[in-house]
Structure formats: C-alpha cells, structure tokens
C-alpha cells in the first residue's frame, strides 16, 4: 500500500518516535544512508520556500537520490492539465512527490491518483514536516518528549495545527493562544485559549509563527493589530517553565511576532530547529519509501 504524509496523522505514535530516533542517527551521520540511490523525488512548489526547499534538496542528495524541483509554471498543470493526470505521470518517473500549495484538496486529489508516496511540504491547513522537526528539536533540548508541554502563541494556522496533531500522537501537550477570529480549528486535543499567559504556564517551549501566512496578505493590517498582544518576548517566556526555550518555524519578522533579542539570543533553539528539518525529513522519506 502506498503511504502518504498529508497531515502527519497517517503515522502512529510509535512510528513518530522511531522516525525521530532515525532522524537523530542521520544527524550524527548525514551520509550514512543510501535509501534513495538511483531514485528521483519531485518537489513541487506553488508557493515560495527557503527552508523546505533547501532541506529537501540537500537531504535527498545525501540519501543518494535526485531532487527534481518544479515551480508552478514548470508544469502543464499551470495550463490546465488535470491534477490526476499530473499525478499519473509523476508516478511513472518519480519515487515520491512533495507538494507545497494552498488548497489541501489539491494535495488530497494528487495523493488519491498517485501510485507513489505524496508528502505535504506546506498547505493552508497543515505543515507536518515542520512539526516532525519541532519534536526532534524538543527532544534534543529536553532528552525526551515525556511530560512536555508546548505553548503556541499567535495565529491558529497550519503550523499550529500540525504541532497540535503530531504532538498529540506522541503525548506532547499543546496549548494554543490566539485572539478571537484567529482561533485554531480542527485540532482535537489542543488546549485553546485567548490568554497567552494561560497557554504558556508550565510550558517547556513557547512557539511563534508569522502573523501573515502565505495567502493571507490581504488581511495583513488587521492581523498585525489583532496579534500584537501575542508577541513572543522575554517577559512571556519568563511565564513558562524554568529553562523553557523559544521556537519559531521561520521566516521571522523580528519586532513583530518575536523580538530580535529572543530570535538571536541564548534562550532559543530556532536555528537548530531549522537545521533539523533536513534530518527529520530524511527519516520521513526513508519511512515512506521503505
Ligand atoms: N519553515 C518553513 O517551512 O520555511 P520555508 O517557507 O522557507 O520553507
Ligand atoms: N504559517 C506560515 C508558515 C511558513 C513556513 C505560512 O503558511 O506562510
């Protein structure tokens, strides 16, 4: 059966832990696996990316495979070829297909028609590859995920949802503080509040993401107003558990959702988190293609 990673909930909790163990091993020895030897992996970007593109391209190369990056305009999809036919053709040449796009429905349709694994490189609804790297980073910082709590403060978006859904698989408690109108939906198990202090109480990590996600540009001003009280700064981090770390999926807007002091200071694991994308995704590709 073809395995996909569209939301992360396709994985079992034990599988996530095994994947994180594998990611740690690949971080220690990046060139130790030839799992993609002689295989090509399509990476379709309908939206911009820095980390996701770089980490997948470098990671696939390290696994002995060839990444094939396709921007929207590169495919006949942009001239009306159907998603299904695109999936059928990609499946004849590629060993797996990664997609970054807006609509989750497009990714789902592609996965239905593809006969090779399809993985989500960010949609409006989900960012599971990010969540895997986030959990890897937490485990590095605290040794184990047991008993950990993460507080996400800001827009209830794709990153928040994946953190809540994938965190739940491994028993990590996720609290999300957002202003009214920006509340996280479709993430059963997450603790939702409008109060950042309540979310952050007892948390081992406090997580920020941009206030204006890709596709939300038209409502940017309203978002900046509503989200201003949800900035991640030292004072908010002080309300978390002692030794709590700051996380951010990046790209950052220092002075908006996070202060420059935290972003570049000693209380964060943000840059390790960005590196861990590559290691976690290599483990994910090994699992999907096993
Ligand atoms: N965090 C993340 O996905 O970054 P990019 O948009 O740069 O890929
Ligand atoms: N929530 C952000 C994440 C960027 C990596 C977005 O969707 O633009």
mmCIF file of C-alpha atoms and ligand atoms in Angstrom:
data_model
loop_
_atom_site.group_PDB
_atom_site.id
_atom_site.type_symbol
_atom_site.label_atom_id
_atom_site.label_comp_id
_atom_site.label_asym_id
_atom_site.label_seq_id
_atom_site.Cartn_x
_atom_site.Cartn_y
_atom_site.Cartn_z
ATOM 1 C CA UNK A 1 0.000 0.000 0.000
ATOM 2 C CA UNK A 2 1.286 3.479 -0.894
ATOM 3 C CA UNK A 3 1.916 5.598 2.176
ATOM 4 C CA UNK A 4 1.385 9.359 2.172
ATOM 5 C CA UNK A 5 2.117 12.123 4.659
ATOM 6 C CA UNK A 6 -0.598 14.727 4.189
ATOM 7 C CA UNK A 7 -1.303 15.732 7.791
ATOM 8 C CA UNK A 8 1.086 13.603 9.849
ATOM 9 C CA UNK A 9 -1.818 11.700 11.416
ATOM 10 C CA UNK A 10 -1.122 8.876 8.954
ATOM 11 C CA UNK A 11 1.655 7.926 11.400
ATOM 12 C CA UNK A 12 1.251 6.079 14.680
ATOM 13 C CA UNK A 13 2.834 7.443 17.853
ATOM 14 C CA UNK A 14 5.410 4.640 17.923
ATOM 15 C CA UNK A 15 6.275 5.367 14.305
ATOM 16 C CA UNK A 16 6.905 9.015 15.106
ATOM 17 C CA UNK A 17 9.291 8.032 17.888
ATOM 18 C CA UNK A 18 11.096 5.569 15.589
ATOM 19 C CA UNK A 19 11.282 8.303 12.944
ATOM 20 C CA UNK A 20 12.802 10.742 15.468
ATOM 21 C CA UNK A 21 15.345 8.111 16.567
ATOM 22 C CA UNK A 22 16.273 7.645 12.932
ATOM 23 C CA UNK A 23 16.488 11.422 12.420
ATOM 24 C CA UNK A 24 18.951 11.649 15.339
ATOM 25 C CA UNK A 25 21.069 8.893 13.770
ATOM 26 C CA UNK A 26 21.039 10.637 10.384
ATOM 27 C CA UNK A 27 22.011 13.920 12.023
ATOM 28 C CA UNK A 28 25.008 12.179 13.604
ATOM 29 C CA UNK A 29 25.981 10.562 10.272
ATOM 30 C CA UNK A 30 24.370 12.510 7.398
ATOM 31 C CA UNK A 31 25.901 10.402 4.605
ATOM 32 C CA UNK A 32 25.190 7.008 6.214
ATOM 33 C CA UNK A 33 22.053 6.106 4.222
ATOM 34 C CA UNK A 34 21.703 5.403 0.504
ATOM 35 C CA UNK A 35 17.934 4.871 0.782
ATOM 36 C CA UNK A 36 17.229 6.939 -2.363
ATOM 37 C CA UNK A 37 20.071 5.585 -4.506
ATOM 38 C CA UNK A 38 19.032 5.818 -8.161
ATOM 39 C CA UNK A 39 15.678 7.376 -7.303
ATOM 40 C CA UNK A 40 14.218 10.790 -8.106
ATOM 41 C CA UNK A 41 11.848 12.769 -5.882
ATOM 42 C CA UNK A 42 9.645 15.566 -7.256
ATOM 43 C CA UNK A 43 9.379 18.725 -5.141
ATOM 44 C CA UNK A 44 6.518 20.886 -6.428
ATOM 45 C CA UNK A 45 6.465 24.464 -5.140
ATOM 46 C CA UNK A 46 3.376 26.529 -5.909
ATOM 47 C CA UNK A 47 4.493 28.942 -3.151
ATOM 48 C CA UNK A 48 7.899 30.329 -2.124
ATOM 49 C CA UNK A 49 10.189 28.470 0.253
ATOM 50 C CA UNK A 50 13.660 28.781 1.702
ATOM 51 C CA UNK A 51 13.996 26.090 4.389
ATOM 52 C CA UNK A 52 11.731 23.437 2.916
ATOM 53 C CA UNK A 53 13.338 23.562 -0.500
ATOM 54 C CA UNK A 54 16.921 23.664 0.765
ATOM 55 C CA UNK A 55 16.432 20.933 3.372
ATOM 56 C CA UNK A 56 14.653 18.563 0.970
ATOM 57 C CA UNK A 57 17.117 19.165 -1.874
ATOM 58 C CA UNK A 58 20.172 18.646 0.327
ATOM 59 C CA UNK A 59 18.556 15.753 2.205
ATOM 60 C CA UNK A 60 17.562 13.831 -0.926
ATOM 61 C CA UNK A 61 21.089 14.293 -2.283
ATOM 62 C CA UNK A 62 22.554 12.976 0.975
ATOM 63 C CA UNK A 63 20.328 9.883 0.651
ATOM 64 C CA UNK A 64 21.794 9.206 -2.811
ATOM 65 C CA UNK A 65 18.750 10.423 -4.706
ATOM 66 C CA UNK A 66 17.987 13.225 -7.127
ATOM 67 C CA UNK A 67 15.583 16.057 -6.209
ATOM 68 C CA UNK A 68 13.532 17.454 -9.114
ATOM 69 C CA UNK A 69 12.278 20.908 -8.183
ATOM 70 C CA UNK A 70 9.223 22.104 -10.102
ATOM 71 C CA UNK A 71 7.772 25.590 -9.740
ATOM 72 C CA UNK A 72 4.115 26.193 -10.673
ATOM 73 C CA UNK A 73 4.960 27.458 -14.148
ATOM 74 C CA UNK A 74 7.130 24.440 -14.948
ATOM 75 C CA UNK A 75 4.233 22.015 -15.147
ATOM 76 C CA UNK A 76 1.425 21.705 -17.694
ATOM 77 C CA UNK A 77 -0.787 21.809 -14.584
ATOM 78 C CA UNK A 78 -0.471 25.595 -14.909
ATOM 79 C CA UNK A 79 -2.038 25.324 -18.403
ATOM 80 C CA UNK A 80 -4.956 23.184 -17.383
ATOM 81 C CA UNK A 81 -3.657 19.598 -17.310
ATOM 82 C CA UNK A 82 -5.573 17.826 -14.557
ATOM 83 C CA UNK A 83 -4.189 17.049 -11.126
ATOM 84 C CA UNK A 84 -4.976 13.382 -11.722
ATOM 85 C CA UNK A 85 -3.035 13.194 -14.994
ATOM 86 C CA UNK A 86 -0.151 15.094 -13.395
ATOM 87 C CA UNK A 87 -0.131 12.538 -10.557
ATOM 88 C CA UNK A 88 -0.184 9.633 -13.006
ATOM 89 C CA UNK A 89 2.782 10.988 -14.979
ATOM 90 C CA UNK A 90 4.798 11.922 -11.893
ATOM 91 C CA UNK A 91 4.238 8.387 -10.568
ATOM 92 C CA UNK A 92 5.769 6.867 -13.716
ATOM 93 C CA UNK A 93 9.077 8.707 -13.217
ATOM 94 C CA UNK A 94 9.395 9.764 -9.591
ATOM 95 C CA UNK A 95 9.703 7.643 -6.444
ATOM 96 C CA UNK A 96 7.850 10.208 -4.303
ATOM 97 C CA UNK A 97 6.146 13.583 -4.710
ATOM 98 C CA UNK A 98 6.357 16.543 -2.336
ATOM 99 C CA UNK A 99 3.912 19.423 -2.752
ATOM 100 C CA UNK A 100 3.695 22.954 -1.374
ATOM 101 C CA UNK A 101 0.394 24.563 -2.324
ATOM 102 C CA UNK A 102 -2.553 26.437 -0.852
ATOM 103 C CA UNK A 103 -5.543 24.105 -1.006
ATOM 104 C CA UNK A 104 -5.380 20.872 0.979
ATOM 105 C CA UNK A 105 -7.898 19.480 -1.540
ATOM 106 C CA UNK A 106 -5.305 19.652 -4.343
ATOM 107 C CA UNK A 107 -2.822 17.653 -2.277
ATOM 108 C CA UNK A 108 -5.505 15.106 -1.391
ATOM 109 C CA UNK A 109 -6.517 14.696 -5.023
ATOM 110 C CA UNK A 110 -2.898 14.235 -6.085
ATOM 111 C CA UNK A 111 -2.416 11.603 -3.367
ATOM 112 C CA UNK A 112 -5.574 9.754 -4.476
ATOM 113 C CA UNK A 113 -4.293 9.438 -8.041
ATOM 114 C CA UNK A 114 -0.582 8.903 -7.350
ATOM 115 C CA UNK A 115 0.890 5.426 -7.028
ATOM 116 C CA UNK A 116 3.972 6.690 -5.158
ATOM 117 C CA UNK A 117 4.114 8.408 -1.741
ATOM 118 C CA UNK A 118 2.933 12.028 -1.618
ATOM 119 C CA UNK A 119 4.086 14.304 1.182
ATOM 120 C CA UNK A 120 2.936 17.725 2.308
ATOM 121 C CA UNK A 121 5.569 20.474 2.144
ATOM 122 C CA UNK A 122 3.004 23.018 3.487
ATOM 123 C CA UNK A 123 -0.617 23.690 2.665
ATOM 124 C CA UNK A 124 -3.001 26.263 4.107
ATOM 125 C CA UNK A 125 -4.120 23.596 6.565
ATOM 126 C CA UNK A 126 -1.015 21.654 7.539
ATOM 127 C CA UNK A 127 2.787 21.648 7.795
ATOM 128 C CA UNK A 128 3.622 18.170 9.114
ATOM 129 C CA UNK A 129 7.311 18.161 8.073
ATOM 130 C CA UNK A 130 7.768 21.223 10.251
ATOM 131 C CA UNK A 131 6.108 19.516 13.223
ATOM 132 C CA UNK A 132 8.434 16.491 12.930
ATOM 133 C CA UNK A 133 11.476 18.793 13.077
ATOM 134 C CA UNK A 134 9.906 20.651 16.005
ATOM 135 C CA UNK A 135 9.518 17.436 18.004
ATOM 136 C CA UNK A 136 13.081 16.412 17.143
ATOM 137 C CA UNK A 137 14.295 19.783 18.438
ATOM 138 C CA UNK A 138 12.303 19.441 21.655
ATOM 139 C CA UNK A 139 13.743 16.006 22.274
ATOM 140 C CA UNK A 140 17.266 17.337 21.695
ATOM 141 C CA UNK A 141 16.656 20.108 24.205
ATOM 142 C CA UNK A 142 14.978 18.033 26.922
ATOM 143 C CA UNK A 143 16.188 14.461 26.310
ATOM 144 C CA UNK A 144 12.687 13.003 25.978
ATOM 145 C CA UNK A 145 9.202 14.087 24.962
ATOM 146 C CA UNK A 146 7.655 12.595 28.077
ATOM 147 C CA UNK A 147 5.621 15.126 30.053
ATOM 148 C CA UNK A 148 6.460 18.035 27.752
ATOM 149 C CA UNK A 149 4.126 20.924 27.066
ATOM 150 C CA UNK A 150 4.410 23.368 24.114
ATOM 151 C CA UNK A 151 2.630 26.700 24.008
ATOM 152 C CA UNK A 152 1.986 28.157 20.560
ATOM 153 C CA UNK A 153 1.154 31.850 20.671
ATOM 154 C CA UNK A 154 -0.356 33.609 17.645
ATOM 155 C CA UNK A 155 -2.413 32.836 14.554
ATOM 156 C CA UNK A 156 -4.197 29.456 14.698
ATOM 157 C CA UNK A 157 -2.708 28.407 11.357
ATOM 158 C CA UNK A 158 -1.170 25.439 9.521
ATOM 159 C CA UNK A 159 1.919 25.332 11.769
ATOM 160 C CA UNK A 160 -0.178 25.431 14.955
ATOM 161 C CA UNK A 161 -2.477 22.682 13.652
ATOM 162 C CA UNK A 162 0.356 20.330 12.707
ATOM 163 C CA UNK A 163 2.067 20.915 16.034
ATOM 164 C CA UNK A 164 -1.171 20.031 17.836
ATOM 165 C CA UNK A 165 -1.978 16.976 15.680
ATOM 166 C CA UNK A 166 1.522 15.492 15.512
ATOM 167 C CA UNK A 167 2.262 16.418 19.130
ATOM 168 C CA UNK A 168 -0.869 14.528 20.207
ATOM 169 C CA UNK A 169 0.446 11.367 18.526
ATOM 170 C CA UNK A 170 3.347 11.269 20.990
ATOM 171 C CA UNK A 171 1.569 12.642 24.048
ATOM 172 C CA UNK A 172 3.030 16.160 23.962
ATOM 173 C CA UNK A 173 0.541 18.660 25.386
ATOM 174 C CA UNK A 174 -0.061 21.591 23.033
ATOM 175 C CA UNK A 175 -1.742 24.812 24.183
ATOM 176 C CA UNK A 176 -2.600 27.464 21.592
ATOM 177 C CA UNK A 177 -3.276 31.098 22.472
ATOM 178 C CA UNK A 178 -4.860 33.181 19.713
ATOM 179 C CA UNK A 179 -7.050 36.269 19.536
ATOM 180 C CA UNK A 180 -10.711 35.838 18.663
ATOM 181 C CA UNK A 181 -11.124 35.363 14.930
ATOM 182 C CA UNK A 182 -7.763 33.587 14.679
ATOM 183 C CA UNK A 183 -8.557 30.529 16.808
ATOM 184 C CA UNK A 184 -7.156 27.154 15.754
ATOM 185 C CA UNK A 185 -9.783 24.763 14.353
ATOM 186 C CA UNK A 186 -9.784 21.024 13.598
ATOM 187 C CA UNK A 187 -7.160 20.105 16.167
ATOM 188 C CA UNK A 188 -8.898 17.971 18.792
ATOM 189 C CA UNK A 189 -6.888 17.634 21.979
ATOM 190 C CA UNK A 190 -5.214 21.056 21.811
ATOM 191 C CA UNK A 191 -5.923 23.402 24.709
ATOM 192 C CA UNK A 192 -7.293 26.625 23.172
ATOM 193 C CA UNK A 193 -7.318 29.993 24.919
ATOM 194 C CA UNK A 194 -7.170 33.704 24.111
ATOM 195 C CA UNK A 195 -4.739 34.281 27.002
ATOM 196 C CA UNK A 196 -1.002 33.883 26.190
ATOM 197 C CA UNK A 197 -0.122 33.656 29.902
ATOM 198 C CA UNK A 198 -2.531 30.746 30.381
ATOM 199 C CA UNK A 199 -1.110 28.860 27.387
ATOM 200 C CA UNK A 200 2.467 29.446 28.457
ATOM 201 C CA UNK A 201 2.071 28.369 32.117
ATOM 202 C CA UNK A 202 4.219 25.275 32.693
ATOM 203 C CA UNK A 203 5.309 25.102 29.036
ATOM 204 C CA UNK A 204 8.768 23.818 28.110
ATOM 205 C CA UNK A 205 8.739 25.616 24.765
ATOM 206 C CA UNK A 206 6.943 28.703 23.502
ATOM 207 C CA UNK A 207 6.397 28.753 19.753
ATOM 208 C CA UNK A 208 5.791 31.687 17.391
ATOM 209 C CA UNK A 209 4.967 31.822 13.688
ATOM 210 C CA UNK A 210 4.377 34.715 11.285
ATOM 211 C CA UNK A 211 1.245 36.771 11.720
ATOM 212 C CA UNK A 212 0.632 36.885 7.960
ATOM 213 C CA UNK A 213 0.886 33.477 6.333
ATOM 214 C CA UNK A 214 1.233 32.926 2.608
ATOM 215 C CA UNK A 215 -2.193 33.588 1.115
ATOM 216 C CA UNK A 216 -3.270 35.899 3.990
ATOM 217 C CA UNK A 217 -1.652 39.047 2.608
ATOM 218 C CA UNK A 218 -4.974 40.833 2.014
ATOM 219 C CA UNK A 219 -5.779 40.851 5.738
ATOM 220 C CA UNK A 220 -2.234 41.754 6.848
ATOM 221 C CA UNK A 221 -3.120 45.008 8.646
ATOM 222 C CA UNK A 222 -5.990 43.514 10.633
ATOM 223 C CA UNK A 223 -3.785 40.569 11.586
ATOM 224 C CA UNK A 224 -0.963 42.777 12.849
ATOM 225 C CA UNK A 225 -3.430 44.695 15.036
ATOM 226 C CA UNK A 226 -5.136 41.611 16.448
ATOM 227 C CA UNK A 227 -1.938 39.677 17.023
ATOM 228 C CA UNK A 228 0.218 42.444 18.548
ATOM 229 C CA UNK A 229 -0.514 41.292 22.150
ATOM 230 C CA UNK A 230 0.714 37.804 21.193
ATOM 231 C CA UNK A 231 4.354 38.740 20.513
ATOM 232 C CA UNK A 232 6.893 36.262 21.886
ATOM 233 C CA UNK A 233 9.343 38.158 24.099
ATOM 234 C CA UNK A 234 11.436 37.520 27.214
ATOM 235 C CA UNK A 235 8.597 38.560 29.525
ATOM 236 C CA UNK A 236 6.265 35.932 28.038
ATOM 237 C CA UNK A 237 8.976 33.260 28.087
ATOM 238 C CA UNK A 238 9.568 34.094 31.777
ATOM 239 C CA UNK A 239 5.986 32.912 32.474
ATOM 240 C CA UNK A 240 6.797 29.428 31.108
ATOM 241 C CA UNK A 241 8.605 26.621 32.943
ATOM 242 C CA UNK A 242 12.172 27.363 34.098
ATOM 243 C CA UNK A 243 14.593 26.716 31.228
ATOM 244 C CA UNK A 244 11.844 26.980 28.601
ATOM 245 C CA UNK A 245 13.025 27.572 25.037
ATOM 246 C CA UNK A 246 11.695 29.744 22.207
ATOM 247 C CA UNK A 247 10.836 28.070 18.900
ATOM 248 C CA UNK A 248 9.841 29.569 15.529
ATOM 249 C CA UNK A 249 9.368 27.776 12.205
ATOM 250 C CA UNK A 250 10.746 30.828 10.302
ATOM 251 C CA UNK A 251 10.741 33.037 8.280
ATOM 252 C CA UNK A 252 10.748 35.530 11.176
ATOM 253 C CA UNK A 253 9.776 39.178 11.337
ATOM 254 C CA UNK A 254 11.805 40.375 14.324
ATOM 255 C CA UNK A 255 9.863 43.016 16.213
ATOM 256 C CA UNK A 256 6.532 41.534 15.097
ATOM 257 C CA UNK A 257 5.768 38.013 16.312
ATOM 258 C CA UNK A 258 9.123 37.584 18.103
ATOM 259 C CA UNK A 259 11.703 40.000 19.468
ATOM 260 C CA UNK A 260 15.148 40.147 17.866
ATOM 261 C CA UNK A 261 16.598 39.545 21.347
ATOM 262 C CA UNK A 262 14.915 36.149 21.615
ATOM 263 C CA UNK A 263 15.417 35.211 17.976
ATOM 264 C CA UNK A 264 19.191 35.690 18.128
ATOM 265 C CA UNK A 265 19.697 35.102 21.851
ATOM 266 C CA UNK A 266 20.558 32.132 24.051
ATOM 267 C CA UNK A 267 17.009 31.136 25.055
ATOM 268 C CA UNK A 268 16.056 29.819 21.605
ATOM 269 C CA UNK A 269 16.592 26.615 19.588
ATOM 270 C CA UNK A 270 15.238 28.175 16.416
ATOM 271 C CA UNK A 271 18.289 27.748 14.204
ATOM 272 C CA UNK A 272 18.750 24.127 15.287
ATOM 273 C CA UNK A 273 15.041 23.660 14.584
ATOM 274 C CA UNK A 274 15.605 24.915 11.010
ATOM 275 C CA UNK A 275 18.538 22.520 10.542
ATOM 276 C CA UNK A 276 16.518 19.625 11.923
ATOM 277 C CA UNK A 277 14.114 19.911 9.004
ATOM 278 C CA UNK A 278 16.668 18.074 6.864
ATOM 279 C CA UNK A 279 17.326 15.255 9.310
ATOM 280 C CA UNK A 280 13.655 14.660 10.175
ATOM 281 C CA UNK A 281 12.602 14.747 6.512
ATOM 282 C CA UNK A 282 15.294 12.250 5.526
ATOM 283 C CA UNK A 283 13.894 9.880 8.153
ATOM 284 C CA UNK A 284 10.379 10.570 6.843
ATOM 285 C CA UNK A 285 11.435 9.758 3.250
ATOM 286 C CA UNK A 286 13.087 6.523 4.388
ATOM 287 C CA UNK A 287 9.851 5.536 6.144
ATOM 288 C CA UNK A 288 7.538 6.402 3.213
ATOM 289 C CA UNK A 289 9.784 4.644 0.698
ATOM 290 C CA UNK A 290 10.617 1.590 2.833
HETATM 291 N N1 LIG B 1 9.507 26.834 7.876
HETATM 292 C C1 LIG B 1 9.381 26.755 6.528
HETATM 293 O O1 LIG B 1 8.666 25.936 6.001
HETATM 294 O O2 LIG B 1 10.143 27.668 5.843
HETATM 295 P P1 LIG B 1 10.096 27.925 4.258
HETATM 296 O O3 LIG B 1 8.767 28.583 3.960
HETATM 297 O O4 LIG B 1 11.260 28.826 3.994
HETATM 298 O O5 LIG B 1 10.215 26.614 3.546
HETATM 299 N N1 LIG B 2 2.265 29.844 8.568
HETATM 300 C C1 LIG B 2 3.309 30.183 7.617
HETATM 301 C C2 LIG B 2 4.420 29.207 7.713
HETATM 302 C C3 LIG B 2 5.608 29.499 6.837
HETATM 303 C C4 LIG B 2 6.650 28.422 6.915
HETATM 304 C C5 LIG B 2 2.713 30.214 6.216
HETATM 305 O O1 LIG B 2 1.864 29.371 5.897
HETATM 306 O O2 LIG B 2 3.087 31.097 5.427
#
